[in-house]
Coordinates of C-alpha atoms in Angstrom, one line a residue:
Chain A
M1 CA 0.0 0.0 0.0
T2 CA 2.7 2.5 1.0
R3 CA 4.5 1.6 -2.2
L4 CA 1.5 2.6 -4.2
L5 CA 0.9 5.9 -2.4
P6 CA 3.4 8.0 -4.4
A7 CA 1.9 6.8 -7.7
L8 CA -1.6 7.6 -6.5
R9 CA -0.4 11.0 -5.4
I10 CA 1.1 11.7 -8.8
L11 CA -2.2 10.7 -10.5
A12 CA -4.2 12.8 -8.1
I13 CA -2.1 15.9 -8.8
I14 CA -2.3 15.4 -12.6
W15 CA -6.0 15.0 -12.3
V16 CA -6.2 18.3 -10.5
V17 CA -4.1 20.0 -13.1
I18 CA -6.3 18.7 -15.9
T19 CA -9.4 19.8 -14.1
V20 CA -8.1 23.3 -13.4
V21 CA -7.2 23.7 -17.1
F22 CA -10.7 22.5 -18.0
V23 CA -12.4 24.9 -15.6
T24 CA -10.2 27.8 -16.7
L25 CA -11.4 27.1 -20.3
R26 CA -15.0 27.3 -19.2
L27 CA -14.4 30.4 -17.1
T28 CA -12.9 32.3 -20.0
P29 CA -15.4 35.0 -20.9
G30 CA -17.3 34.5 -24.1
D31 CA -18.4 31.4 -26.0
P32 CA -15.6 28.8 -25.9
A33 CA -16.4 27.9 -29.5
E34 CA -15.8 31.5 -30.6
L35 CA -12.6 31.6 -28.6
L36 CA -11.5 28.3 -30.1
L37 CA -12.3 29.6 -33.6
G38 CA -10.2 32.7 -32.9
P39 CA -10.3 36.0 -34.7
T40 CA -11.7 34.3 -37.9
A41 CA -15.1 34.3 -36.2
G42 CA -17.2 36.9 -38.0
R43 CA -16.9 35.5 -41.5
Q44 CA -19.9 34.3 -43.5
D45 CA -19.9 30.7 -42.6
V46 CA -19.3 31.5 -39.0
Q47 CA -22.5 29.9 -37.6
E48 CA -21.7 26.7 -39.5
R49 CA -18.1 26.6 -38.3
L50 CA -19.1 27.4 -34.7
A51 CA -21.6 24.5 -34.9
D52 CA -18.8 22.3 -36.3
I53 CA -16.5 23.3 -33.5
R54 CA -19.2 22.7 -30.9
A55 CA -19.8 19.2 -32.3
Q56 CA -16.0 18.6 -32.6
Y57 CA -15.3 19.5 -29.0
G58 CA -18.6 18.3 -27.6
L59 CA -19.5 21.8 -26.6
D60 CA -23.1 21.1 -27.4
Q61 CA -23.1 18.5 -24.7
P62 CA -23.8 19.1 -20.9
I63 CA -20.7 20.2 -18.8
P64 CA -20.1 16.8 -17.1
V65 CA -20.0 15.1 -20.5
Q66 CA -17.7 17.8 -21.8
Y67 CA -15.5 17.3 -18.9
A68 CA -15.4 13.5 -19.5
I69 CA -14.6 14.1 -23.2
F70 CA -11.8 16.6 -22.3
V71 CA -10.2 14.2 -19.8
G72 CA -10.5 11.4 -22.3
N73 CA -8.8 13.5 -25.0
V74 CA -6.0 14.7 -22.8
L75 CA -5.3 11.1 -21.6
Q76 CA -5.1 10.1 -25.2
G77 CA -2.6 12.9 -25.9
D78 CA -5.2 14.9 -27.8
L79 CA -4.8 18.5 -26.7
G80 CA -6.8 20.0 -29.6
E81 CA -5.6 22.0 -32.5
S82 CA -4.1 25.5 -32.8
N83 CA -6.8 27.9 -33.9
R84 CA -4.1 29.7 -36.0
S85 CA -2.3 27.0 -37.8
A86 CA -4.8 24.1 -37.3
R87 CA -1.8 21.9 -36.3
P88 CA -2.4 19.5 -33.4
V89 CA -1.2 21.2 -30.2
I90 CA 0.5 18.0 -29.1
S91 CA 2.8 18.0 -32.1
M92 CA 3.6 21.7 -31.7
I93 CA 4.6 20.9 -28.1
A94 CA 6.6 17.9 -29.2
A95 CA 8.6 20.0 -31.6
A96 CA 9.3 22.8 -29.2
A97 CA 10.0 20.8 -26.0
P98 CA 13.5 19.5 -26.9
V99 CA 14.8 23.1 -27.3
T100 CA 13.5 24.0 -23.8
I101 CA 14.7 20.8 -22.3
W102 CA 18.2 21.3 -23.7
L103 CA 18.2 24.9 -22.5
I104 CA 17.2 24.0 -19.0
V105 CA 19.4 20.8 -18.7
L106 CA 22.5 22.7 -19.9
S107 CA 21.8 25.7 -17.7
V108 CA 21.3 23.5 -14.6
G109 CA 24.3 21.4 -15.6
T110 CA 26.5 24.5 -15.8
A111 CA 25.1 26.3 -12.8
I112 CA 25.3 23.4 -10.3
P113 CA 29.1 22.8 -10.2
I114 CA 29.8 26.5 -10.2
S115 CA 27.4 27.2 -7.4
I116 CA 28.7 24.3 -5.3
F117 CA 32.2 25.5 -5.7
L118 CA 31.5 29.1 -5.0
G119 CA 29.1 28.4 -2.1
M120 CA 31.4 26.0 -0.3
I121 CA 34.5 28.2 -0.7
A122 CA 32.5 31.2 0.7
A123 CA 31.2 29.1 3.6
A124 CA 34.7 27.8 4.4
R125 CA 36.1 31.4 4.3
R126 CA 33.1 32.8 6.2
G127 CA 33.5 36.5 7.2
R128 CA 36.6 37.0 5.0
T129 CA 37.1 39.0 1.9
L130 CA 36.6 36.1 -0.5
D131 CA 33.3 35.2 1.2
R132 CA 32.0 38.7 0.9
G133 CA 33.1 38.9 -2.7
I134 CA 31.4 35.6 -3.7
R135 CA 28.2 36.5 -1.9
S136 CA 28.0 40.0 -3.5
L137 CA 28.6 38.4 -6.9
A138 CA 25.8 35.9 -6.2
T139 CA 23.4 38.7 -5.2
L140 CA 24.3 40.5 -8.4
C141 CA 23.6 37.4 -10.5
M142 CA 20.2 37.1 -9.0
A143 CA 19.4 40.8 -9.3
V144 CA 20.4 41.3 -13.0
P145 CA 17.3 40.8 -15.2
S146 CA 17.7 37.9 -17.7
F147 CA 16.2 39.9 -20.6
W148 CA 18.7 42.7 -20.2
L149 CA 21.7 40.4 -19.7
G150 CA 20.6 38.4 -22.8
L151 CA 20.4 41.6 -24.9
L152 CA 23.8 42.7 -23.6
F153 CA 25.3 39.4 -24.5
L154 CA 23.7 39.6 -27.9
Q155 CA 25.2 43.0 -28.5
W156 CA 28.7 42.1 -27.3
F157 CA 29.3 38.6 -28.3
A158 CA 26.9 38.1 -31.3
S159 CA 26.6 41.5 -33.0
G160 CA 29.8 43.1 -31.8
L161 CA 32.4 40.4 -31.7
G162 CA 30.5 38.0 -33.9
W163 CA 31.6 35.0 -31.8
F164 CA 28.2 33.5 -31.6
P165 CA 25.1 33.5 -33.9
S166 CA 22.5 35.9 -32.6
R167 CA 19.3 34.0 -33.2
G168 CA 17.9 30.6 -34.0
Y169 CA 18.4 27.0 -33.2
V170 CA 20.0 23.9 -34.7
A171 CA 19.2 20.4 -33.4
P172 CA 22.2 18.7 -31.7
L173 CA 21.9 15.6 -33.9
T174 CA 21.9 17.7 -37.1
D175 CA 24.9 19.8 -36.3
P176 CA 26.5 19.4 -32.8
G177 CA 28.9 22.3 -33.2
G178 CA 26.2 24.6 -34.4
F179 CA 23.9 23.5 -31.6
M180 CA 26.6 24.4 -29.0
M181 CA 27.2 27.8 -30.7
H182 CA 23.5 28.6 -30.7
M183 CA 22.9 27.5 -27.2
A184 CA 26.0 29.1 -25.6
L185 CA 24.6 32.6 -24.9
P186 CA 21.1 31.5 -23.9
V187 CA 22.5 28.9 -21.5
I188 CA 25.0 31.4 -19.9
T189 CA 22.2 33.9 -19.5
L190 CA 19.9 31.5 -17.7
A191 CA 22.8 29.8 -15.8
I192 CA 23.9 33.2 -14.3
F193 CA 20.5 33.7 -12.7
L194 CA 20.6 30.2 -11.3
V195 CA 24.2 30.5 -10.1
G196 CA 23.0 33.5 -8.0
T197 CA 20.2 31.5 -6.3
L198 CA 22.0 28.2 -5.9
T199 CA 25.3 29.8 -4.6
R200 CA 23.5 31.5 -1.8
F201 CA 21.7 28.3 -0.9
V202 CA 24.9 26.2 -0.9
Y203 CA 26.5 28.9 1.2
T204 CA 23.8 29.0 3.8
E205 CA 23.6 25.2 4.0
T206 CA 27.4 24.7 4.2
A207 CA 27.9 27.5 6.7
D208 CA 25.2 25.9 8.9
T209 CA 26.7 22.4 8.6
L210 CA 30.1 23.6 9.5
Q211 CA 28.7 24.8 12.8
R212 CA 27.5 21.3 13.7
D213 CA 29.0 19.3 16.5
Y214 CA 30.0 16.5 14.2
I215 CA 32.2 18.8 12.3
T216 CA 34.0 19.9 15.5
V217 CA 34.4 16.2 16.3
S218 CA 35.9 15.6 12.8
R219 CA 38.4 18.4 13.5
A220 CA 39.2 17.1 16.9
M221 CA 39.8 13.7 15.4
G222 CA 42.4 15.2 13.0
L223 CA 40.6 14.9 9.7
A224 CA 42.1 17.2 7.0
S225 CA 40.1 20.4 6.4
R226 CA 39.4 19.5 2.8
T227 CA 38.1 16.0 3.7
I228 CA 35.8 17.7 6.2
L229 CA 34.5 20.3 3.8
F230 CA 34.3 18.3 0.6
R231 CA 33.2 15.0 2.0
F232 CA 31.8 15.1 5.5
A233 CA 30.1 18.6 5.3
A234 CA 29.3 18.3 1.6
K235 CA 27.1 15.3 1.8
N236 CA 24.9 17.0 4.5
S237 CA 24.8 20.5 2.9
L238 CA 24.4 19.4 -0.7
T239 CA 21.7 16.8 -0.6
P240 CA 19.0 19.5 0.0
L241 CA 20.2 21.1 -3.3
I242 CA 18.3 18.3 -5.1
I243 CA 15.0 19.6 -3.7
V244 CA 15.9 23.2 -4.5
V245 CA 16.8 22.5 -8.1
G246 CA 13.5 20.7 -8.4
V247 CA 11.7 23.8 -7.1
E248 CA 13.8 26.1 -9.2
I249 CA 12.7 24.3 -12.4
G250 CA 9.4 26.2 -12.3
T251 CA 11.3 29.5 -12.0
L252 CA 13.6 28.4 -14.8
I253 CA 10.7 27.8 -17.2
G254 CA 9.7 31.3 -16.5
G255 CA 13.2 32.4 -17.3
A256 CA 13.2 30.2 -20.4
V257 CA 10.2 32.1 -21.8
I258 CA 12.3 35.3 -21.7
V259 CA 15.6 33.8 -22.9
E260 CA 14.0 31.9 -25.7
E261 CA 12.3 35.1 -26.9
V262 CA 15.5 37.2 -26.7
F263 CA 17.6 34.6 -28.6
G264 CA 14.9 33.4 -31.0
L265 CA 14.9 29.8 -29.7
P266 CA 11.8 27.9 -30.9
G267 CA 11.1 26.3 -27.5
L268 CA 8.1 25.9 -25.3
G269 CA 8.5 29.4 -23.8
R270 CA 8.4 31.0 -27.2
L271 CA 5.5 28.8 -28.2
L272 CA 3.6 29.9 -25.1
L273 CA 4.4 33.6 -25.5
G274 CA 3.4 33.6 -29.1
A275 CA 0.1 31.8 -28.3
V276 CA -0.7 34.2 -25.6
M277 CA -0.1 37.2 -27.9
S278 CA -2.3 35.7 -30.6
R279 CA -5.0 34.4 -28.2
D280 CA -4.4 30.9 -29.4
Y281 CA -6.2 29.3 -26.4
P282 CA -5.8 25.6 -27.3
V283 CA -2.0 26.1 -27.6
V284 CA -1.8 28.1 -24.3
Q285 CA -3.7 25.5 -22.4
G286 CA -1.9 22.6 -23.9
T287 CA 1.5 24.1 -23.2
I288 CA 0.6 25.0 -19.6
L289 CA -0.8 21.5 -19.0
V290 CA 2.4 19.9 -20.3
I291 CA 4.7 22.3 -18.4
T292 CA 2.7 21.9 -15.1
V293 CA 2.7 18.1 -15.3
A294 CA 6.5 18.2 -16.1
V295 CA 7.3 20.5 -13.2
I296 CA 5.3 18.3 -10.8
L297 CA 7.0 15.1 -12.0
I298 CA 10.4 16.7 -11.7
N299 CA 9.7 17.8 -8.2
I300 CA 8.4 14.3 -7.2
A301 CA 11.5 12.8 -8.8
A302 CA 13.7 15.2 -6.9
E303 CA 12.0 14.3 -3.6
M304 CA 12.4 10.6 -4.3
L305 CA 16.0 11.0 -5.1
Y306 CA 16.5 13.0 -1.9
R307 CA 14.8 10.3 0.1
Y308 CA 17.0 7.7 -1.5
I309 CA 20.2 9.5 -0.7
T310 CA 19.4 10.6 2.9
P311 CA 19.8 7.7 5.3
Q312 CA 17.4 9.1 7.9
A313 CA 14.7 9.7 5.4
R314 CA 15.2 6.3 3.8
S315 CA 14.2 4.1 6.7
Chain B
M1 CA 58.3 10.8 36.6
K2 CA 57.5 13.4 34.0
P3 CA 53.8 13.9 33.6
L4 CA 52.1 13.1 30.3
L5 CA 50.3 16.4 30.1
E6 CA 51.4 19.5 31.9
I7 CA 49.4 22.7 31.8
A8 CA 51.2 25.7 33.3
D9 CA 49.8 29.2 33.9
L10 CA 47.3 28.7 31.1
G11 CA 45.3 31.9 30.3
V12 CA 42.7 31.9 27.6
A13 CA 40.8 35.0 26.5
F14 CA 38.3 35.5 23.7
R15 CA 38.2 38.7 21.7
T16 CA 34.7 40.1 21.1
S17 CA 34.0 43.2 19.2
S18 CA 34.0 45.3 22.4
S19 CA 36.0 43.5 25.0
L20 CA 38.2 40.6 26.0
I21 CA 36.6 37.8 27.9
H22 CA 38.9 35.9 30.2
A23 CA 37.7 32.4 30.2
V24 CA 40.7 30.7 31.8
V25 CA 43.1 32.5 34.2
D26 CA 46.4 31.0 35.5
V27 CA 45.4 27.4 35.4
S28 CA 48.1 24.8 36.1
L29 CA 47.5 21.1 36.3
T30 CA 49.2 17.8 35.4
V31 CA 48.0 14.4 34.1
S32 CA 50.3 11.4 34.4
A33 CA 50.3 8.5 32.0
G34 CA 47.2 6.3 32.6
E35 CA 45.8 8.7 35.2
R36 CA 42.2 9.6 35.4
V37 CA 41.9 13.2 36.3
G38 CA 38.7 15.2 36.8
V39 CA 38.0 18.8 36.2
I40 CA 34.8 20.0 37.8
G41 CA 33.0 23.3 37.8
E42 CA 29.7 24.8 36.9
S43 CA 28.9 26.2 33.4
G44 CA 31.2 29.0 32.5
S45 CA 33.9 28.0 34.9
G46 CA 36.3 27.6 32.0
K47 CA 36.7 23.9 32.2
S48 CA 35.7 23.2 28.6
V49 CA 37.7 26.1 27.3
M50 CA 40.7 24.6 29.0
A51 CA 40.0 21.2 27.5
R52 CA 39.7 22.7 24.0
A53 CA 43.0 24.7 24.5
I54 CA 44.8 21.4 24.9
M55 CA 43.8 20.5 21.3
R56 CA 43.8 24.1 20.2
L57 CA 40.3 23.8 18.8
D58 CA 39.3 27.4 19.2
D59 CA 39.4 29.8 16.3
P60 CA 42.9 31.3 16.4
R61 CA 41.5 34.6 15.1
R62 CA 39.6 35.3 18.3
T63 CA 41.4 33.3 20.9
Q64 CA 44.3 34.7 22.8
Y65 CA 46.6 32.6 25.0
A66 CA 48.4 34.4 27.8
T67 CA 52.1 34.8 27.0
S68 CA 53.2 32.7 30.0
S69 CA 50.9 29.8 29.1
R70 CA 52.5 26.5 28.4
I71 CA 50.8 23.2 27.5
T72 CA 53.3 20.3 27.3
L73 CA 52.1 17.0 26.0
D74 CA 54.7 14.2 25.9
G75 CA 57.4 16.8 25.6
R76 CA 55.7 18.8 22.9
Q77 CA 54.8 22.5 23.4
I78 CA 51.3 22.5 22.1
L79 CA 50.8 26.2 22.1
A80 CA 54.1 26.8 20.2
L81 CA 53.5 24.1 17.5
P82 CA 52.5 25.0 14.0
E83 CA 48.9 24.2 13.2
R84 CA 49.9 21.3 10.9
E85 CA 51.6 19.5 13.8
V86 CA 48.8 20.1 16.2
H87 CA 46.5 18.7 13.6
R88 CA 48.5 15.5 13.4
L89 CA 48.2 15.0 17.2
R90 CA 44.4 15.4 17.2
G91 CA 42.7 12.0 17.1
D92 CA 46.1 10.3 17.3
A93 CA 48.0 11.0 20.5
V94 CA 45.1 12.9 22.0
S95 CA 41.5 12.3 21.2
M96 CA 38.3 13.9 22.5
I97 CA 34.8 12.8 23.4
F98 CA 32.1 15.4 23.4
Q99 CA 29.0 16.0 25.4
N100 CA 26.1 15.3 23.1
P101 CA 26.3 12.0 21.3
M102 CA 23.1 12.8 19.4
H103 CA 25.0 15.5 17.5
S104 CA 28.6 14.1 17.6
L105 CA 28.1 11.6 14.7
N106 CA 27.6 12.7 11.1
P107 CA 24.1 11.7 10.2
A108 CA 25.0 11.1 6.5
F109 CA 27.7 8.5 7.0
T110 CA 27.8 5.1 8.5
V111 CA 29.7 4.5 11.7
G112 CA 32.4 2.6 9.7
Q113 CA 32.8 5.4 7.2
Q114 CA 33.4 8.0 9.9
M115 CA 35.8 5.8 11.9
D116 CA 37.6 4.8 8.7
A117 CA 38.3 8.5 7.9
V118 CA 39.9 9.0 11.3
L119 CA 42.1 5.9 10.9
K120 CA 43.0 6.9 7.3
A121 CA 44.0 10.3 8.5
H122 CA 46.6 8.9 10.9
R123 CA 47.6 5.4 9.8
K124 CA 48.7 3.9 6.5
L125 CA 46.8 0.6 6.5
P126 CA 45.1 -1.4 3.8
G127 CA 41.3 -1.2 3.8
R128 CA 40.8 -4.7 5.2
D129 CA 43.1 -4.1 8.2
R130 CA 41.3 -0.8 8.9
R131 CA 38.0 -2.5 9.0
A132 CA 39.3 -5.2 11.3
R133 CA 40.6 -2.5 13.6
I134 CA 37.3 -0.6 13.6
V135 CA 35.4 -3.7 14.5
D136 CA 37.9 -4.5 17.3
A137 CA 37.4 -1.0 18.7
L138 CA 33.6 -1.3 18.6
G139 CA 33.9 -4.6 20.4
A140 CA 36.2 -3.1 23.0
V141 CA 33.5 -0.7 24.0
D142 CA 31.1 -3.6 24.6
L143 CA 28.9 -2.8 21.6
P144 CA 27.0 -5.9 20.5
A145 CA 27.6 -7.3 16.9
P146 CA 30.3 -4.8 16.0
G147 CA 30.6 -6.4 12.6
D148 CA 27.1 -5.3 11.7
L149 CA 27.3 -2.0 13.5
V150 CA 30.1 -0.7 11.2
D151 CA 27.5 -0.4 8.4
R152 CA 24.8 1.3 10.5
Y153 CA 23.9 4.9 10.4
P154 CA 23.9 7.0 13.6
H155 CA 20.1 7.4 13.7
E156 CA 19.8 3.6 14.0
L157 CA 21.6 3.7 17.4
S158 CA 20.6 4.9 20.9
G159 CA 22.3 7.7 22.7
G160 CA 24.3 5.4 24.9
Q161 CA 25.4 3.3 21.8
R162 CA 26.4 6.5 20.0
Q163 CA 28.5 7.7 22.9
R164 CA 30.3 4.3 22.9
V165 CA 30.9 4.6 19.2
M166 CA 32.6 7.9 20.0
V167 CA 34.7 6.2 22.6
A168 CA 35.6 3.5 20.1
Q169 CA 36.5 6.2 17.6
A170 CA 38.6 7.9 20.3
I171 CA 40.7 4.8 21.0
L172 CA 41.2 3.8 17.3
C173 CA 44.7 5.3 17.1
E174 CA 45.7 4.2 20.7
P175 CA 46.0 7.7 22.2
S176 CA 47.9 8.4 25.3
L177 CA 45.2 10.9 26.4
I178 CA 41.5 11.1 26.0
I179 CA 39.8 14.4 26.8
A180 CA 36.2 13.6 27.8
D181 CA 34.1 16.8 27.8
E182 CA 31.0 16.0 29.8
P183 CA 30.6 12.6 28.1
T184 CA 27.8 11.5 30.3
S185 CA 25.8 14.7 30.8
A186 CA 23.4 14.0 27.9
L187 CA 22.8 10.3 28.8
D188 CA 20.3 8.5 31.0
V189 CA 21.7 6.9 34.2
T190 CA 22.1 3.4 32.8
A191 CA 23.9 4.6 29.7
Q192 CA 26.1 6.9 31.9
D193 CA 27.1 3.9 33.9
T194 CA 28.1 1.8 30.8
V195 CA 30.1 4.6 29.3
L196 CA 32.0 5.3 32.5
D197 CA 32.6 1.5 32.9
V198 CA 34.0 1.2 29.4
L199 CA 36.2 4.3 29.8
E200 CA 37.5 3.2 33.1
R201 CA 38.4 -0.3 31.8
L202 CA 40.1 1.1 28.7
S203 CA 42.0 3.5 30.8
R204 CA 43.3 0.7 33.0
D205 CA 43.9 -1.9 30.3
K206 CA 45.5 0.3 27.7
A207 CA 47.1 2.8 30.2
I208 CA 45.2 5.7 28.6
A209 CA 45.0 8.8 30.6
V210 CA 41.6 10.4 30.8
L211 CA 40.9 14.1 31.5
M212 CA 37.3 14.1 32.6
I213 CA 35.5 17.4 32.3
T214 CA 32.3 17.3 34.3
H215 CA 29.9 19.2 36.5
D216 CA 28.8 16.1 38.3
M217 CA 30.5 15.2 41.6
G218 CA 29.1 11.7 41.3
V219 CA 31.1 11.2 38.1
V220 CA 34.3 12.5 39.8
A221 CA 33.7 10.2 42.8
R222 CA 33.4 7.1 40.8
F223 CA 35.8 7.7 37.9
C224 CA 38.7 10.0 38.9
E225 CA 41.8 9.6 41.0
T226 CA 42.6 13.3 41.1
V227 CA 40.2 16.2 40.9
N228 CA 40.7 19.9 39.9
V229 CA 37.9 22.3 41.0
M230 CA 37.5 25.3 38.7
Y231 CA 35.6 28.5 39.4
G232 CA 35.4 31.7 37.4
G233 CA 38.2 30.5 35.1
R234 CA 40.6 29.7 38.0
L235 CA 41.6 26.6 39.7
V236 CA 40.4 26.8 43.3
E237 CA 41.3 23.4 44.7
T238 CA 43.2 20.3 43.5
G239 CA 44.1 17.0 45.0
P240 CA 43.3 13.3 45.4
V241 CA 39.6 12.6 45.1
G242 CA 39.4 10.8 48.4
D243 CA 41.0 13.7 50.4
I244 CA 38.9 16.3 48.7
F245 CA 35.6 14.5 49.2
A246 CA 36.4 13.7 52.8
A247 CA 37.7 17.2 53.7
P248 CA 37.2 20.0 51.1
R249 CA 39.4 23.0 52.0
H250 CA 37.9 25.6 49.6
P251 CA 34.4 27.0 50.3
Y252 CA 33.4 26.5 46.7
T253 CA 34.3 22.8 46.7
A254 CA 32.5 22.4 50.0
A255 CA 29.4 24.2 48.6
L256 CA 29.5 22.0 45.4
L257 CA 29.5 18.8 47.6
A258 CA 26.7 20.2 49.7
A259 CA 24.7 20.7 46.5
T260 CA 25.3 17.2 45.3
P261 CA 22.8 14.4 46.2
N262 CA 24.3 11.5 48.0
P263 CA 22.6 8.2 47.6
A264 CA 24.2 7.0 50.9
A265 CA 22.4 9.8 52.8
P266 CA 19.2 10.5 50.9
A267 CA 17.5 12.4 53.8
R268 CA 20.2 15.0 53.8
T269 CA 19.1 18.5 52.7
L270 CA 20.8 19.9 49.6
H271 CA 22.2 23.4 49.6
P272 CA 22.3 25.3 46.4
I273 CA 25.0 27.9 46.0
P274 CA 23.4 31.4 46.2
G275 CA 24.1 33.9 43.3
T276 CA 25.6 33.2 39.9
Q277 CA 29.1 33.1 38.5
T278 CA 30.0 36.4 36.7
T279 CA 31.8 36.8 33.4
R280 CA 35.2 38.4 33.5
R281 CA 35.5 41.2 30.9
G282 CA 38.4 43.6 30.4
S283 CA 41.4 42.9 32.6
A284 CA 41.3 39.9 34.9
S285 CA 40.0 40.8 38.4
T286 CA 42.4 40.9 41.3
A287 CA 39.9 39.6 43.8
C288 CA 39.1 36.0 44.7
A289 CA 36.7 34.7 42.0
F290 CA 34.3 33.3 44.5
I291 CA 34.2 36.4 46.7
A292 CA 30.6 37.4 45.8
R293 CA 29.1 34.0 46.7
C294 CA 31.4 33.0 49.5
P295 CA 29.8 32.9 53.0
H296 CA 33.3 33.3 54.6
A297 CA 34.6 36.2 52.5
T298 CA 36.4 39.1 54.2
T299 CA 38.3 42.2 53.0
L300 CA 41.4 40.0 52.6
C301 CA 39.6 38.2 49.8
K302 CA 39.8 41.3 47.6
Q303 CA 43.3 40.1 46.9
A304 CA 43.2 36.9 44.9
P305 CA 44.6 34.0 47.0
A306 CA 47.4 32.0 45.3
L307 CA 47.0 28.2 44.9
R308 CA 49.1 26.8 47.8
Q309 CA 50.0 23.4 49.0
I310 CA 48.3 22.4 52.3
R311 CA 49.0 18.7 52.2
A312 CA 50.8 16.3 49.9
N313 CA 49.3 16.8 46.4
H314 CA 46.4 18.9 47.9
R315 CA 46.5 22.6 46.9
V316 CA 43.9 25.2 47.6
A317 CA 43.4 28.8 46.6
C318 CA 41.8 30.3 49.7
H319 CA 43.3 32.5 52.4
Y320 CA 41.4 30.6 55.1
A321 CA 42.0 27.0 53.8
E322 CA 43.4 25.8 57.1
E323 CA 41.0 27.6 59.4
L324 CA 37.5 27.2 58.0
D325 CA 35.2 24.5 59.4
L326 CA 33.8 23.6 56.0
K327 CA 32.0 20.4 56.9
A328 CA 29.7 22.4 59.0
A329 CA 29.2 24.9 56.3
G330 CA 28.3 22.0 53.9

């Protein structure tokens, strides 16, 4: 039973997300069929087309039936069609998702080692110049807005020096070199923000761990300072980082919306932003559904990994 | 015979942003090889600071040792050694056991991993030998199934078991001295008993000297051969445990004994010591540290009494050590 609980929890959360998306669609002012039809509503054949849409989405059915159809469609991976391009939403998301996944994975992968290094060094040198320098830098990283930093990078390294392409995306399998070149500036922009948050977290956790009695014991037993810091303190102060990175994924997707727009990356963020601008409701709702479920799954995975690693939580 | 540990005129002060706090003033004591020596005093008496000074554990940026201070361990001048060499002694020639076993072990590592790191830091041994030695040490402190215990995490053990793990860790490198800073204060009575038994047996069998820091006269009575009574950062009385318990010569020692329950005389009324110990800021005071709380204080006590010999091995810092009828006072 206890083994099944996490799975049930995940299902329950996903059900809530689907329901919220459904309710939001019903709460949107105006006739959903008109909204789904988009700005083309108003042409000659409009009544006919509205009727088509109502039949297609079951909007002529009572609300509970509509709900059942919606849930059924979502579970089958049918998120509807874009009212702009008439492409299935799910395939638009499938095309955009890898870009965002790469952006986030590379940013997190870059930011984590840098943050661990900076945060631990600052904690070990607490109260000294190096510590103050690192913490000021971390605050600066958090405070600088991503869109501004992105534009600055574009101007310096893409337009000015011409080291990197300014916009666009190449799939890693098509052209690995080009992929790296296109991703470099967006990844750095997003990683800088993350380094700010994570460095401060690592610093606080490590400084706290270094005050613990067991660290004094390790010193009194003659262990080398670097063994104490990088092994005995690190395991205690860094495991919570797993949870924090999970939580930060949500913030990162917000950051990805901006960074993708600035660097012209065709990811989920840009898809979402474009759909919002053009009132393409099926795309907005499909994208939000997918992102929300992904964030929840990542957080649950982070929690499970944390439990697995922490001996007290395991038993 | 030259003592194993000799502390002479130790003065320790901590710098704060506004002042200097004198935690230990002019303390001298010796510990011979294999001897079990107690240091007793209430919170803030400077006993733990003195213990930490022996291993130089306090932050050198805010700790100041008096210039005349000397700590000699096995011929080595601890306070004059470079940090690297002191570090080499920690956990090897001298090890330490701390007060709270619930917090003394790292929760993220198994007992074996933690002990292995200590052994690795001091001895070049192949992994299999290290493990054998760890299992031996765990067995030596009467822990059941030491072979399984190695792979346990601290949260799987009770407080008493954890403190015995700490003792096992302390004896891994066969130290000549163990500093035990209130090792039983956080334990229940049964666990206290076991830990003291184990320490006493190890001390006898392996000739390990133990410096027992405590606030519990009961621990001193059952464990120590010699006792040093500290008050306000100073040593006020020192001598063989039997002599001092039978006839304390310092009013503070007498007051401490009067405040300690005695299972042999359960009906006796306990007398708490009135007032509180004060912190010494700025320059060290010239008056007797106990003056404010001493029922026998006179104007003479405004001049700090020196520690003087009144009997073989029995020294007291009180102007009236010979005259006072302290048993009655107790």
